[in-house]
Short mmCIF file of C-alpha atoms in Angstrom, two decimals:
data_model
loop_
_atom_site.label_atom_id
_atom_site.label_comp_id
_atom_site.label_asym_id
_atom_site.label_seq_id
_atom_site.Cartn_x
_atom_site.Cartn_y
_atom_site.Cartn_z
CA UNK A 1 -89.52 127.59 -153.03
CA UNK A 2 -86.39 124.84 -154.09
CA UNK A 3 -83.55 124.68 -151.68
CA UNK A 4 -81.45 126.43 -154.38
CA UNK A 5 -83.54 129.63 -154.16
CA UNK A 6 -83.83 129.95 -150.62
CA UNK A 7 -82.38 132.85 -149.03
CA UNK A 8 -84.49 132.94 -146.16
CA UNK A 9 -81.72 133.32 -143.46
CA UNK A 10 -78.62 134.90 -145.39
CA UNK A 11 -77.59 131.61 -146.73
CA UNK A 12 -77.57 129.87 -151.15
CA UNK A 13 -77.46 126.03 -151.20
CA UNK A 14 -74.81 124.99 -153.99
CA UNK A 15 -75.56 122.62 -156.19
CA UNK A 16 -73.95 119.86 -153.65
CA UNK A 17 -76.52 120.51 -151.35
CA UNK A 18 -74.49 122.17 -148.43
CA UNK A 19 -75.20 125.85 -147.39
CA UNK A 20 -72.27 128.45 -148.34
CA UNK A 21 -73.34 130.87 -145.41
CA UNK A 22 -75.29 129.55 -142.48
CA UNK A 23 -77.38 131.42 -140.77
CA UNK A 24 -76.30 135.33 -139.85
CA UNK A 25 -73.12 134.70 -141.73
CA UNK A 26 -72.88 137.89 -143.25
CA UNK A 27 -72.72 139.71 -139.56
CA UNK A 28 -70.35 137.11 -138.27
CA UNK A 29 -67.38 136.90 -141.03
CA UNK A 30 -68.35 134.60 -143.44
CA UNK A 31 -69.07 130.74 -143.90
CA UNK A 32 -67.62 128.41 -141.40
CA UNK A 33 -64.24 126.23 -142.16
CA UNK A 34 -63.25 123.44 -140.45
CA UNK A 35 -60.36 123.99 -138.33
CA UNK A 36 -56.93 121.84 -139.58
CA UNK A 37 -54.38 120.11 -137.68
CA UNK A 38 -54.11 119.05 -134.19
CA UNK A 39 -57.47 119.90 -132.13
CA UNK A 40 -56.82 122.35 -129.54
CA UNK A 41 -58.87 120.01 -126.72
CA UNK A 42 -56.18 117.43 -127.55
CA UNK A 43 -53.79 119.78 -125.95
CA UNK A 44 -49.68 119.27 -127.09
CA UNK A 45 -48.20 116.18 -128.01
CA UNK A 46 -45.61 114.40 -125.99
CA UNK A 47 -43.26 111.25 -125.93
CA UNK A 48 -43.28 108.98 -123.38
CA UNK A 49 -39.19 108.05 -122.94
CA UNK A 50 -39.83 104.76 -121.24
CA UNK A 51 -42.48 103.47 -123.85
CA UNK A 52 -42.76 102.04 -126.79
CA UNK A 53 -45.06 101.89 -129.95
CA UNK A 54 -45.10 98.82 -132.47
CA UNK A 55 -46.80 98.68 -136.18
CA UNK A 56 -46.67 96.24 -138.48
CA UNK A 57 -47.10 93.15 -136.25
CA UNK A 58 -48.39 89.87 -137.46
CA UNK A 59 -52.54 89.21 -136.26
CA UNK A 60 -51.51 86.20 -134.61
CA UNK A 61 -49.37 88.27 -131.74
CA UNK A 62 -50.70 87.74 -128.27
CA UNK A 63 -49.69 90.11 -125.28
CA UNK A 64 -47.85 86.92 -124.20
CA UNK A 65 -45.55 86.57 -127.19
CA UNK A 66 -44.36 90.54 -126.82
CA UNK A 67 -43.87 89.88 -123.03
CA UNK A 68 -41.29 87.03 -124.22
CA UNK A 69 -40.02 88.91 -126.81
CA UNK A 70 -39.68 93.03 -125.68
CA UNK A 71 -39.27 91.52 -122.09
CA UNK A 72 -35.99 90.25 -122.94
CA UNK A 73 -34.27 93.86 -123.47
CA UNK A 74 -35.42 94.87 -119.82
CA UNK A 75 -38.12 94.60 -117.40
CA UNK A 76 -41.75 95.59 -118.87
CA UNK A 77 -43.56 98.02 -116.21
CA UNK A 78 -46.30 95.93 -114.48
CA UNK A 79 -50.01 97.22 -114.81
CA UNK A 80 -50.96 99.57 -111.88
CA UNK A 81 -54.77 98.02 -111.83
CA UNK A 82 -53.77 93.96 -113.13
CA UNK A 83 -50.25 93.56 -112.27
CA UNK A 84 -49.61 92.03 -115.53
CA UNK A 85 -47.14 93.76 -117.61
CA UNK A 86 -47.81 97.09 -119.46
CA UNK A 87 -48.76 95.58 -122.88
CA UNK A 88 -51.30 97.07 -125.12
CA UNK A 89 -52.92 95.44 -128.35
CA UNK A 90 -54.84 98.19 -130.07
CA UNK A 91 -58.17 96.30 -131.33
CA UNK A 92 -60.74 97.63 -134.26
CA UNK A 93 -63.38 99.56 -132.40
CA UNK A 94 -66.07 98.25 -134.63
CA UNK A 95 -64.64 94.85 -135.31
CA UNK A 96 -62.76 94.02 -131.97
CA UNK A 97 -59.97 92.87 -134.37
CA UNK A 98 -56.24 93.54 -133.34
CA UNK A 99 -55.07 96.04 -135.84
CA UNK A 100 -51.42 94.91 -135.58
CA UNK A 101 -50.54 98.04 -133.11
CA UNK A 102 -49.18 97.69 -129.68
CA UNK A 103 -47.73 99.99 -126.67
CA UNK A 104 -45.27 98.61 -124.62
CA UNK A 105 -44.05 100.38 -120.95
CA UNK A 106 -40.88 99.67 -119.57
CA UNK A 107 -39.67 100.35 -115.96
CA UNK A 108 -37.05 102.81 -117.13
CA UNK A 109 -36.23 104.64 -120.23
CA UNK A 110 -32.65 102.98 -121.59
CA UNK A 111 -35.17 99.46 -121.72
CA UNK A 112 -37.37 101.17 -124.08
CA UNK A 113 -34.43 103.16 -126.30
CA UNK A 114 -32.73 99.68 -126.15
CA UNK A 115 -35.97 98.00 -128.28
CA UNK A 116 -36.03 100.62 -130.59
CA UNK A 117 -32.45 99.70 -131.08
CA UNK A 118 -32.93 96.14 -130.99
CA UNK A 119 -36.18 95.79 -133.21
CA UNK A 120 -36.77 98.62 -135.74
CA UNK A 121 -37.33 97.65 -138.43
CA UNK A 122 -36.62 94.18 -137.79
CA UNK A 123 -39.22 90.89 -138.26
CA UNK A 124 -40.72 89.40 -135.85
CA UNK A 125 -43.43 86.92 -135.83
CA UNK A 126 -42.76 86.98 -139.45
CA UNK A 127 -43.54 90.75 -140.27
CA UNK A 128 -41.43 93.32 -140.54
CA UNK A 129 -42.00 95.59 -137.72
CA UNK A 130 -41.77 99.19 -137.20
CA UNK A 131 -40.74 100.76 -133.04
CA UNK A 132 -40.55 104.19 -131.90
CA UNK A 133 -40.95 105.91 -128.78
CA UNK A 134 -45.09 106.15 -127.65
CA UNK A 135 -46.13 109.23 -127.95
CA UNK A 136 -49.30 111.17 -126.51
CA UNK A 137 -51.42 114.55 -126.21
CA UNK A 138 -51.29 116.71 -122.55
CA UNK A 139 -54.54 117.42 -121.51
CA UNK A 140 -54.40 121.08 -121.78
CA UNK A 141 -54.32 123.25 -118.40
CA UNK A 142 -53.59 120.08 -116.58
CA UNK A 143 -51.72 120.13 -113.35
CA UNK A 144 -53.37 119.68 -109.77
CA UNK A 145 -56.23 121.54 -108.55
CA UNK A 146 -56.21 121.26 -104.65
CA UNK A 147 -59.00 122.70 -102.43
CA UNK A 148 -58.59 124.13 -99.25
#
């Protein structure tokens, strides 16, 4: 038997090498297609009004130099766990190097619209940076579930 003749479970191997009908196909609807867009697990996407997201920054940036900087348009929100101000540098997973990306919370909401303002498409550090409200994804069917 090649894999190119084998129809031993419903399913024909193309010429790439991947199966056009898995297994039982036929009584289920078909081959399988990846779903597209947003993952439902991710749940819906939201922006957070007193936070801020920054591409485009220079490698060198340190959370220090965005606490001097962003901190000047109002008072960054300090970390619940460190104290230190909200400031995130996003890093590589694999190579732990900063990938230019921060998040920056502010105590209230005018601070952050005020940076967006202020540095949009502005440079700083000596890049040309891009600022828009931080956005993330609801965990679906959240909400408090007390016991009694």
């Amino acid at each position: 038997i090649t894999p190119e003749s084998n129809t031993r479970f419903g399913s024909t191997m193309s010429s790439q090498g991947a199966y056009a009908q898995g297994y039982g196909a036929q009584s289920y609807g078909g081959s399988y297609q990846a779903p597209t867009g947003t993952p439902s697990y991710q749940g819906e996407k939201k922006t957070r009004d007193n936070a801020v997201y920054i591409t485009g920054l220079a490698q060198e940036v340190t959370e220090e130099n965005l606490e001097e900087v962003f901190g000047a348009i109002g008072r960054i929100k300090p970390d619940r766990k460190t104290g230190k101000p909200a400031i995130t540098l996003y890093r590589d997973k694999q190579t732990n190097r900063f990938k230019g990306e921060a998040m920056i919370a502010y105590d209230d909401p005018p601070a952050a619209n005020a940076a967006i303002e202020w540095f949009n498409d502005k440079e700083i550090f000596g890049q040309k940076v891009n600022v828009e409200f931080a956005t993330y994804f609801e965990k679906p069917g959240g909400g408090y579930r007390g016991g009694g």
